Tab-separated table of C-alpha atoms in Angstrom:
chain	number	residue	atom	x	y	z
A	920	UNK	CA	8.373	6.940	-6.822
A	921	UNK	CA	5.029	6.904	-8.611
A	922	UNK	CA	6.292	6.857	-12.143
A	923	UNK	CA	8.292	3.695	-11.503
A	924	UNK	CA	5.341	2.035	-9.782
A	925	UNK	CA	2.083	3.036	-11.252
A	926	UNK	CA	1.886	2.703	-14.990
A	927	UNK	CA	-1.836	3.686	-14.521
A	928	UNK	CA	-6.451	4.190	-15.520
A	929	UNK	CA	-9.355	5.290	-16.246
A	930	UNK	CA	-11.296	7.671	-18.364
A	931	UNK	CA	-14.446	8.419	-16.502
A	932	UNK	CA	-16.617	11.499	-16.187
A	933	UNK	CA	-15.298	13.149	-19.325
A	934	UNK	CA	-16.075	10.122	-21.457
A	935	UNK	CA	-18.452	8.130	-19.272
A	936	UNK	CA	-21.163	8.453	-21.880
A	937	UNK	CA	-18.837	7.335	-24.636
A	938	UNK	CA	-17.398	4.247	-22.952
A	939	UNK	CA	-20.595	2.755	-21.630
A	940	UNK	CA	-19.787	-0.410	-23.523
A	941	UNK	CA	-16.479	-0.745	-21.684
A	942	UNK	CA	-16.577	-1.410	-17.963
A	943	UNK	CA	-14.113	0.680	-15.981
A	944	UNK	CA	-13.695	2.107	-12.566
A	945	UNK	CA	-15.543	5.364	-12.071
A	946	UNK	CA	-14.600	8.643	-10.486
A	947	UNK	CA	-16.519	11.883	-10.432
A	948	UNK	CA	-14.801	14.956	-11.715
A	949	UNK	CA	-16.171	18.449	-11.602
A	950	UNK	CA	-18.855	19.925	-13.869
A	951	UNK	CA	-18.032	19.107	-17.489
A	952	UNK	CA	-19.820	20.562	-20.533
A	953	UNK	CA	-21.430	18.125	-22.947
A	954	UNK	CA	-19.144	16.932	-25.784
A	955	UNK	CA	-19.492	18.147	-29.335
A	956	UNK	CA	-21.349	15.787	-31.696
A	957	UNK	CA	-19.802	15.670	-35.169
A	958	UNK	CA	-21.118	13.837	-38.237
A	959	UNK	CA	-18.202	11.746	-39.500
A	960	UNK	CA	-19.883	10.492	-42.667
A	961	UNK	CA	-19.816	6.688	-42.997
A	962	UNK	CA	-18.529	6.331	-39.432
A	963	UNK	CA	-21.588	8.057	-38.041
A	964	UNK	CA	-21.718	10.602	-35.236
A	965	UNK	CA	-18.666	10.902	-32.997
A	966	UNK	CA	-18.197	12.752	-29.713
A	967	UNK	CA	-15.315	15.204	-29.376
A	968	UNK	CA	-14.198	16.839	-26.177
A	969	UNK	CA	-10.954	18.146	-24.722
A	970	UNK	CA	-9.331	20.111	-21.959
A	971	UNK	CA	-6.406	22.534	-21.780
A	972	UNK	CA	-5.129	23.426	-18.316
A	973	UNK	CA	-2.063	24.357	-16.312
A	974	UNK	CA	-1.113	24.098	-12.669
A	975	UNK	CA	1.185	25.914	-10.261
A	976	UNK	CA	2.193	24.677	-6.835
A	977	UNK	CA	3.842	25.496	-3.533
A	978	UNK	CA	5.140	22.701	-1.320
A	979	UNK	CA	7.235	22.088	1.757
A	980	UNK	CA	10.043	19.515	1.863
A	981	UNK	CA	10.769	19.175	-1.864
A	982	UNK	CA	12.988	16.308	-2.979
A	983	UNK	CA	15.134	15.249	-5.902
A	984	UNK	CA	15.696	17.291	-9.017
A	985	UNK	CA	13.486	18.729	-11.705
A	986	UNK	CA	9.947	19.814	-10.919
A	987	UNK	CA	9.737	18.121	-7.517
A	988	UNK	CA	13.029	19.618	-6.360
A	989	UNK	CA	11.364	23.022	-6.059
A	990	UNK	CA	9.317	24.694	-3.347
A	991	UNK	CA	7.338	26.348	-6.147
A	992	UNK	CA	6.775	25.369	-9.758
A	993	UNK	CA	4.348	25.161	-12.666
A	994	UNK	CA	3.568	22.905	-15.609
A	995	UNK	CA	0.876	21.926	-18.085
A	996	UNK	CA	-1.591	19.597	-16.400
A	997	UNK	CA	-3.665	18.736	-19.488
A	998	UNK	CA	-3.660	19.363	-23.214
A	999	UNK	CA	-5.966	16.525	-24.042
A	1000	UNK	CA	-8.629	15.540	-26.568
A	1001	UNK	CA	-10.991	12.580	-26.654
A	1002	UNK	CA	-12.712	11.302	-29.808
A	1003	UNK	CA	-15.148	8.450	-29.411
A	1004	UNK	CA	-18.067	6.573	-30.909
A	1005	UNK	CA	-20.351	4.719	-28.509
A	1006	UNK	CA	-23.129	3.459	-30.763
A	1007	UNK	CA	-23.398	0.718	-33.365
A	1008	UNK	CA	-21.666	-2.624	-33.731
A	1009	UNK	CA	-18.178	-1.135	-34.029
A	1010	UNK	CA	-17.222	1.549	-31.511
A	1011	UNK	CA	-13.944	3.202	-30.547
A	1012	UNK	CA	-12.254	5.551	-28.126
A	1013	UNK	CA	-9.106	7.604	-28.711
A	1014	UNK	CA	-7.575	9.931	-26.130
A	1015	UNK	CA	-4.493	11.910	-27.097
A	1016	UNK	CA	-2.300	14.741	-25.853
A	1017	UNK	CA	-0.389	15.806	-22.737
A	1018	UNK	CA	-1.330	14.836	-19.167
A	1019	UNK	CA	-0.002	14.641	-15.619
A	1020	UNK	CA	-0.724	12.396	-12.617
A	1021	UNK	CA	-0.399	14.447	-9.394
A	1022	UNK	CA	-0.418	12.123	-6.388
A	1023	UNK	CA	-0.885	12.816	-2.669
A	1024	UNK	CA	2.415	12.692	-0.802
A	1025	UNK	CA	4.433	11.618	-3.836
A	1026	UNK	CA	6.969	13.554	-5.926
A	1027	UNK	CA	5.774	15.728	-8.796
A	1028	UNK	CA	6.830	14.622	-12.262
A	1029	UNK	CA	6.980	16.959	-15.206
A	1030	UNK	CA	4.308	16.497	-17.830
A	1031	UNK	CA	6.919	15.633	-20.444
A	1032	UNK	CA	8.272	12.774	-18.324
A	1033	UNK	CA	4.756	11.559	-17.480
A	1034	UNK	CA	3.896	11.270	-21.177
A	1035	UNK	CA	6.805	8.861	-21.592
A	1036	UNK	CA	4.835	6.256	-19.613
A	1037	UNK	CA	2.061	5.751	-22.185
A	1038	UNK	CA	2.916	8.102	-25.046
A	1039	UNK	CA	0.732	10.836	-26.501
A	1040	UNK	CA	-2.056	8.295	-27.136
A	1041	UNK	CA	-2.572	6.838	-23.653
A	1042	UNK	CA	-6.015	5.329	-24.323
A	1043	UNK	CA	-6.939	3.732	-27.657
A	1044	UNK	CA	-9.315	0.818	-28.099
A	1045	UNK	CA	-11.952	-0.654	-30.385
A	1046	UNK	CA	-15.176	-2.172	-29.071
A	1047	UNK	CA	-17.416	-4.728	-30.759
A	1048	UNK	CA	-20.919	-4.554	-29.273
A	1049	UNK	CA	-23.211	-7.179	-30.836
A	1050	UNK	CA	-25.728	-6.769	-27.992
A	1051	UNK	CA	-26.812	-3.819	-25.889
A	1052	UNK	CA	-25.570	-5.570	-22.728
A	1053	UNK	CA	-22.506	-7.372	-24.101
A	1054	UNK	CA	-19.311	-6.087	-25.686
A	1055	UNK	CA	-15.658	-6.926	-26.236
A	1056	UNK	CA	-12.899	-4.291	-26.307
A	1057	UNK	CA	-9.273	-4.552	-27.364
A	1058	UNK	CA	-6.400	-2.073	-27.237
A	1059	UNK	CA	-4.945	0.300	-24.630
A	1060	UNK	CA	-7.673	0.083	-22.014
A	1061	UNK	CA	-8.467	2.153	-18.912
A	1062	UNK	CA	-8.030	0.248	-15.657
A	1063	UNK	CA	-10.821	-1.587	-13.880
A	1064	UNK	CA	-9.259	-0.904	-10.486
A	1065	UNK	CA	-10.392	1.681	-7.979
A	1066	UNK	CA	-12.679	4.701	-7.912
A	1067	UNK	CA	-10.257	7.558	-8.575
A	1068	UNK	CA	-9.544	8.642	-12.138
A	1069	UNK	CA	-5.926	8.709	-13.245
A	1070	UNK	CA	-6.192	11.923	-15.262
A	1071	UNK	CA	-6.686	14.784	-12.863
A	1072	UNK	CA	-9.718	16.258	-14.641
A	1073	UNK	CA	-11.590	13.060	-13.738
A	1074	UNK	CA	-11.134	13.678	-10.025
A	1075	UNK	CA	-13.009	15.699	-7.473
A	1076	UNK	CA	-9.558	16.423	-5.996
A	1077	UNK	CA	-6.495	17.298	-8.062
A	1078	UNK	CA	-4.223	14.694	-6.469
A	1079	UNK	CA	-4.834	10.970	-6.560
A	1080	UNK	CA	-5.087	9.368	-3.134
A	1081	UNK	CA	-3.193	6.462	-1.555
A	1082	UNK	CA	-5.266	3.567	-3.041
A	1083	UNK	CA	-4.913	5.096	-6.524
A	1084	UNK	CA	-1.143	5.179	-6.273
A	1085	UNK	CA	-0.744	1.394	-6.426
A	1086	UNK	CA	-3.416	0.692	-9.049
A	1087	UNK	CA	-2.813	0.258	-12.763
A	1088	UNK	CA	-3.438	3.199	-15.077
A	1089	UNK	CA	-3.567	1.828	-18.608
A	1090	UNK	CA	-3.095	-1.775	-19.694
A	1091	UNK	CA	-2.908	-3.357	-23.126
A	1092	UNK	CA	-5.245	-6.296	-23.603
A	1093	UNK	CA	-8.768	-7.524	-24.228
A	1094	UNK	CA	-11.821	-6.951	-22.059
A	1095	UNK	CA	-15.287	-8.532	-21.930
A	1096	UNK	CA	-18.201	-6.513	-20.549
A	1097	UNK	CA	-21.660	-7.759	-19.564
A	1098	UNK	CA	-24.625	-6.267	-17.731
A	1099	UNK	CA	-27.904	-7.690	-16.485
A	1100	UNK	CA	-30.347	-5.539	-14.598
A	1101	UNK	CA	-28.578	-3.710	-11.736
A	1102	UNK	CA	-25.373	-5.753	-12.098
A	1103	UNK	CA	-22.535	-4.985	-14.524
A	1104	UNK	CA	-19.266	-6.880	-14.784
A	1105	UNK	CA	-16.022	-6.642	-16.743
A	1106	UNK	CA	-13.096	-9.054	-16.974
A	1107	UNK	CA	-9.809	-8.226	-18.694
A	1108	UNK	CA	-6.745	-10.231	-19.784
A	1109	UNK	CA	-3.938	-7.687	-20.014
A	1110	UNK	CA	-0.323	-6.721	-19.331
A	1111	UNK	CA	-0.988	-5.220	-15.892
A	1112	UNK	CA	1.394	-2.354	-15.184
A	1113	UNK	CA	2.192	-1.915	-18.880
A	1114	UNK	CA	4.766	-4.731	-18.719
A	1115	UNK	CA	4.122	-5.993	-22.274
A	1116	UNK	CA	3.665	-9.488	-20.807
A	1117	UNK	CA	0.048	-10.607	-21.125
A	1118	UNK	CA	-0.562	-12.676	-18.006
A	1119	UNK	CA	-2.658	-10.461	-15.710
A	1120	UNK	CA	-6.375	-10.930	-15.043
A	1121	UNK	CA	-8.387	-8.023	-13.632
A	1122	UNK	CA	-12.081	-7.648	-12.959
A	1123	UNK	CA	-14.767	-5.277	-11.735
A	1124	UNK	CA	-18.333	-5.995	-10.679
A	1125	UNK	CA	-20.803	-3.236	-9.760
A	1126	UNK	CA	-24.221	-3.539	-8.176
A	1127	UNK	CA	-26.457	-0.497	-8.665
A	1128	UNK	CA	-28.574	-0.636	-5.525
A	1129	UNK	CA	-30.720	2.251	-6.749
A	1130	UNK	CA	-30.297	5.508	-8.649
A	1131	UNK	CA	-28.166	7.031	-5.867
A	1132	UNK	CA	-26.222	4.103	-4.394
A	1133	UNK	CA	-23.822	1.537	-5.841
A	1134	UNK	CA	-21.272	-0.986	-4.605
A	1135	UNK	CA	-18.204	-2.032	-6.630
A	1136	UNK	CA	-15.705	-4.839	-6.013
A	1137	UNK	CA	-12.481	-5.164	-8.007
A	1138	UNK	CA	-9.446	-7.413	-8.136
A	1139	UNK	CA	-6.302	-8.218	-10.076
A	1140	UNK	CA	-3.733	-11.009	-10.095
A	1141	UNK	CA	-0.920	-12.440	-12.179
A	1142	UNK	CA	-1.720	-15.794	-13.788
A	1143	UNK	CA	1.998	-16.590	-14.045
A	1144	UNK	CA	4.911	-14.314	-13.236
A	1145	UNK	CA	6.471	-11.318	-14.953
A	1146	UNK	CA	10.225	-10.844	-15.273
A	1147	UNK	CA	12.934	-11.720	-12.769
A	1148	UNK	CA	15.687	-9.980	-10.819
A	1149	UNK	CA	18.266	-10.965	-13.450
A	1150	UNK	CA	16.564	-8.890	-16.121
A	1151	UNK	CA	18.904	-6.401	-17.775
A	1152	UNK	CA	16.271	-4.287	-19.530
A	1153	UNK	CA	13.144	-3.100	-17.774
A	1154	UNK	CA	13.892	-4.665	-14.377
A	1155	UNK	CA	17.303	-3.561	-13.149
A	1156	UNK	CA	18.301	-5.364	-9.903
A	1157	UNK	CA	19.335	-2.346	-7.860
A	1158	UNK	CA	17.269	-2.076	-4.698
A	1159	UNK	CA	13.823	-0.526	-4.927
A	1160	UNK	CA	13.628	-0.599	-8.719
A	1161	UNK	CA	12.417	-4.159	-8.169
A	1162	UNK	CA	9.371	-2.715	-6.402
A	1163	UNK	CA	8.017	-2.248	-9.905
A	1164	UNK	CA	8.641	-5.928	-10.566
A	1165	UNK	CA	6.943	-6.893	-7.305
A	1166	UNK	CA	3.784	-4.961	-8.194
A	1167	UNK	CA	3.591	-6.771	-11.530
A	1168	UNK	CA	3.419	-10.030	-9.569
A	1169	UNK	CA	1.167	-8.980	-6.687
A	1170	UNK	CA	-2.527	-9.518	-6.071
A	1171	UNK	CA	-4.873	-6.598	-5.427
A	1172	UNK	CA	-8.379	-6.645	-3.971
A	1173	UNK	CA	-10.624	-3.687	-3.215
A	1174	UNK	CA	-14.123	-2.305	-2.881
A	1175	UNK	CA	-15.811	1.083	-2.906
A	1176	UNK	CA	-19.307	2.333	-2.181
A	1177	UNK	CA	-20.712	5.417	-3.880
A	1178	UNK	CA	-23.598	7.650	-2.897
A	1179	UNK	CA	-24.553	10.290	-5.458
A	1180	UNK	CA	-27.323	12.691	-4.514
A	1181	UNK	CA	-28.606	15.788	-6.289
A	1182	UNK	CA	-25.715	17.926	-5.040
A	1183	UNK	CA	-23.542	15.621	-2.929
A	1184	UNK	CA	-21.247	12.646	-3.685
A	1185	UNK	CA	-19.296	10.543	-1.201
A	1186	UNK	CA	-17.210	7.399	-1.691
A	1187	UNK	CA	-15.300	5.280	0.820
A	1188	UNK	CA	-12.790	2.758	-0.586
A	1189	UNK	CA	-10.559	0.074	0.937
A	1190	UNK	CA	-7.769	-1.810	-0.841
A	1191	UNK	CA	-5.395	-4.683	-0.027
A	1192	UNK	CA	-2.230	-5.580	-1.965
A	1193	UNK	CA	-0.378	-8.846	-1.294
A	1194	UNK	CA	3.099	-9.591	-2.655
A	1195	UNK	CA	4.091	-13.263	-2.345
A	1196	UNK	CA	7.485	-14.660	-1.456
A	1197	UNK	CA	9.310	-15.572	-4.664
A	1198	UNK	CA	12.880	-16.624	-5.356
A	1199	UNK	CA	12.431	-15.588	-8.977
A	1200	UNK	CA	11.474	-12.079	-7.863
A	1201	UNK	CA	14.167	-11.920	-5.200
A	1202	UNK	CA	11.682	-11.597	-2.318
A	1203	UNK	CA	12.532	-13.444	0.901
A	1204	UNK	CA	9.113	-13.012	2.536
A	1205	UNK	CA	5.607	-11.990	1.597
A	1206	UNK	CA	4.432	-8.432	2.245
A	1207	UNK	CA	1.255	-6.381	2.082
A	1208	UNK	CA	-0.100	-2.851	1.856
A	1209	UNK	CA	-3.492	-1.685	3.128
A	1210	UNK	CA	-4.937	1.633	2.017
A	1211	UNK	CA	-8.268	3.354	2.500
A	1212	UNK	CA	-9.923	6.625	1.651
A	1213	UNK	CA	-13.154	8.556	1.921
A	1214	UNK	CA	-13.669	11.304	-0.662
A	1215	UNK	CA	-16.667	13.558	-1.102
A	1216	UNK	CA	-17.845	16.609	-3.018
A	1217	UNK	CA	-20.654	19.118	-2.450
A	1218	UNK	CA	-22.149	21.404	-5.105
A	1219	UNK	CA	-22.751	24.756	-3.414
A	1220	UNK	CA	-24.454	26.311	-6.452
A	1221	UNK	CA	-24.215	26.242	-10.255
A	1222	UNK	CA	-20.637	27.560	-10.213
A	1223	UNK	CA	-19.060	26.613	-6.897
A	1224	UNK	CA	-18.311	23.233	-5.350
A	1225	UNK	CA	-15.975	21.912	-2.679
A	1226	UNK	CA	-14.349	18.491	-2.425
A	1227	UNK	CA	-12.450	16.897	0.442
A	1228	UNK	CA	-10.725	13.625	1.113
A	1229	UNK	CA	-9.021	11.673	3.882
A	1230	UNK	CA	-6.574	8.887	2.940
A	1231	UNK	CA	-4.671	6.301	4.981
A	1232	UNK	CA	-2.118	3.613	4.160
A	1233	UNK	CA	-0.032	1.069	6.070
A	1234	UNK	CA	2.780	-1.210	4.913
A	1235	UNK	CA	3.669	-4.543	6.516
A	1236	UNK	CA	6.682	-4.890	8.774
A	1237	UNK	CA	8.458	-7.362	6.502
A	1238	UNK	CA	10.978	-5.773	4.157
A	1239	UNK	CA	11.471	-8.124	1.213
A	1240	UNK	CA	14.877	-7.401	-0.227
A	1241	UNK	CA	14.167	-3.666	-0.214
A	1242	UNK	CA	10.702	-4.149	-1.749
A	1243	UNK	CA	7.817	-2.470	0.013
A	1244	UNK	CA	5.052	-0.037	-0.906
A	1245	UNK	CA	4.730	3.173	1.050
A	1246	UNK	CA	7.294	4.932	3.241
A	1247	UNK	CA	9.198	1.937	4.589
A	1248	UNK	CA	8.447	-1.382	6.325
A	1249	UNK	CA	5.789	-0.906	8.996
A	1250	UNK	CA	5.156	2.708	7.991
A	1251	UNK	CA	1.808	4.479	7.990
A	1252	UNK	CA	0.624	7.653	6.286
A	1253	UNK	CA	-2.387	9.921	6.763
A	1254	UNK	CA	-3.355	12.433	4.084
A	1255	UNK	CA	-5.975	15.201	3.859
A	1256	UNK	CA	-7.120	17.184	0.797
A	1257	UNK	CA	-9.552	20.121	0.444
A	1258	UNK	CA	-10.395	21.448	-3.028
A	1259	UNK	CA	-12.777	24.351	-3.767
A	1260	UNK	CA	-13.681	24.659	-7.464
A	1261	UNK	CA	-15.259	27.346	-9.648
A	1262	UNK	CA	-16.691	26.526	-13.086
A	1263	UNK	CA	-18.446	28.685	-15.675
A	1264	UNK	CA	-19.411	26.934	-18.892
A	1265	UNK	CA	-16.060	25.743	-20.260
A	1266	UNK	CA	-13.836	27.589	-17.789
A	1267	UNK	CA	-12.661	26.192	-14.461
A	1268	UNK	CA	-10.296	27.117	-11.650
A	1269	UNK	CA	-9.619	25.163	-8.464
A	1270	UNK	CA	-7.176	25.272	-5.586
A	1271	UNK	CA	-6.154	22.290	-3.485
A	1272	UNK	CA	-4.618	22.311	-0.031
A	1273	UNK	CA	-3.186	18.965	1.070
A	1274	UNK	CA	-1.213	17.626	4.017
A	1275	UNK	CA	0.509	14.258	4.580
A	1276	UNK	CA	1.804	12.979	7.934
A	1277	UNK	CA	3.971	9.846	8.297
A	1278	UNK	CA	4.633	7.561	11.240
A	1279	UNK	CA	7.168	4.725	11.744
A	1280	UNK	CA	8.801	5.684	8.484
A	1281	UNK	CA	12.281	4.913	7.165
A	1282	UNK	CA	11.719	6.554	3.789
A	1283	UNK	CA	10.339	10.010	4.550
A	1284	UNK	CA	9.368	13.014	2.457
A	1285	UNK	CA	11.875	15.402	0.927
A	1286	UNK	CA	15.643	15.596	0.864
A	1287	UNK	CA	15.753	15.827	4.673
A	1288	UNK	CA	13.565	12.736	5.136
A	1289	UNK	CA	10.821	14.681	6.937
A	1290	UNK	CA	7.599	13.164	8.354
A	1291	UNK	CA	5.197	15.596	6.693
A	1292	UNK	CA	4.443	17.781	3.683
A	1293	UNK	CA	2.117	20.687	2.902
A	1294	UNK	CA	1.024	21.449	-0.658
A	1295	UNK	CA	-1.055	24.086	-2.408
A	1296	UNK	CA	-1.917	23.387	-6.063
A	1297	UNK	CA	-3.759	25.912	-8.244
A	1298	UNK	CA	-5.147	24.600	-11.536
A	1299	UNK	CA	-7.075	26.498	-14.202
A	1300	UNK	CA	-8.102	25.888	-17.776
A	1301	UNK	CA	-10.835	25.387	-20.350
A	1302	UNK	CA	-12.992	22.615	-21.711
A	1303	UNK	CA	-13.722	22.617	-25.419
């Protein structure tokens, strides 16, 4: 269901130093070596960094065909490179290659099908920074929504949690960024869930309380409306496919708090999505989804760390012409993830155990519509 819903964000820990001029949501990944600095002649110094990794998994209650129809499988998780310039008046960021978006409680998609969402160049933008605290960026931009990174190497856990699932990933548009003292803010005019209709406004404001604590508030809404149920191209009027259309026309509000100590990080997040009643969209009543999470990571020593997360979501009782987010009208889901990680210079290996339990569901997990799912994902690879 994810690939039809979340055309989603964010380059964070890997390129946090190289996108300082562009506000974006932030998520901590695991230990990442410093990027290479290369003299590019008249362009100046650029940062180059990449990751190559693969994953294998075991899961109960598989569903569908392809990768997710298996109890066991494997695929490339990343074959990715980032080239960026974060100094001077004209800056840029290019991220290219193969990637995957594993998501808690949602079907696996093959890496080849995931790439079809945004292409082999999922993030590409130019930034004009006339002042140290003011910049404007244009292009394929990382999302401003939520804490969790879309690309799995940005995450403390391999799978994205429930709030992440409904957020945007990449949007095309223009973004203005400004900072003053402990406050930084970004506002973007974009095409939301990669709809190619530029009528969505999103924003993020972060208050750095001190070196260890910060509070972020984000939001997104459609300034008009996108598509209709009579569309014969992207929006086919056949049941839940219009859930994608409904997300394009919903409002999203959320907040997360982050504590980052010398060897410990923890972040709670809460998110609310409201979908209005709309004849144009074929919805007969408004609906909502509430999701929340608390994720944390602890560095045991220079090589070992462990991350864990608890996620929750609930969908409203009202079913709007088959459009709802989650596992059916009035459904709830609870998810748990535990991820130990080993790193050594550019090498990493991590294993994630996760479990999802549903209640009041009409759209369960797997071909047999079960209320729960266990997963074990092993990922290993190299930074370069």
